[in-house]
């Protein structure tokens, strides 16, 4: 090996070999799981560096190796705020997890309240006599609640006069008849029981 005499050829060779050298350093990091720092100065005194995981981390590690007492106190000083920040983040995340668990339990409770008993979900053919009685009782209770709600709504002042009453619908099972006179300003219909 000998020095390249031509300045231009030397710069071209430097550029090509520098990238090859960085590539070899990268391969060494990957294959051997090591930290590497490579610094090269060009002819124009411009520095080129490669570091894994970073130039600064490898330099700091090198300085700690050179002066272990100073590095220990410095690293301890930097660890304290970092640990405090991590602890704060952990506490905050733990609170969020607890909150979400409580919220999940509340949502499950609401789902169970509104889903009804299992025998209501089963096909009617598969129910025994006792289960059919429970279904009937539940439906009777629901009908009573609907009538009560209807009576409360009918007791409210009507939006228009009784002269505008037109029969809209009739449901024989409930004896309810639709009535335009009972249309609320919001646009919903109420029903009255047919006599």
Coordinates of C-alpha atoms in Angstrom, one line a residue, residues 138-154 173-176 190-193:
X138 CA -92.6 -10.2 32.8
X139 CA -94.6 -9.2 29.7
X140 CA -97.6 -8.3 32.0
X141 CA -95.3 -6.1 34.0
X142 CA -93.9 -4.5 30.9
X143 CA -97.4 -3.8 29.6
X144 CA -98.3 -2.2 33.0
X145 CA -95.3 0.1 32.8
X146 CA -96.1 1.0 29.2
X147 CA -99.7 1.9 30.2
X148 CA -98.5 3.9 33.1
X149 CA -96.1 5.8 30.9
X150 CA -98.8 6.3 28.3
X151 CA -101.2 7.7 30.9
X152 CA -98.6 10.1 32.2
X153 CA -98.0 11.3 28.6
X154 CA -101.7 11.7 27.9
X173 CA -103.4 -6.2 21.2
X174 CA -102.9 -3.0 23.1
X175 CA -106.2 -1.2 22.2
X176 CA -104.1 1.9 21.3
X190 CA -98.7 9.5 21.7
X191 CA -101.5 7.0 21.7
X192 CA -104.8 6.8 23.6
X193 CA -106.6 3.6 24.5

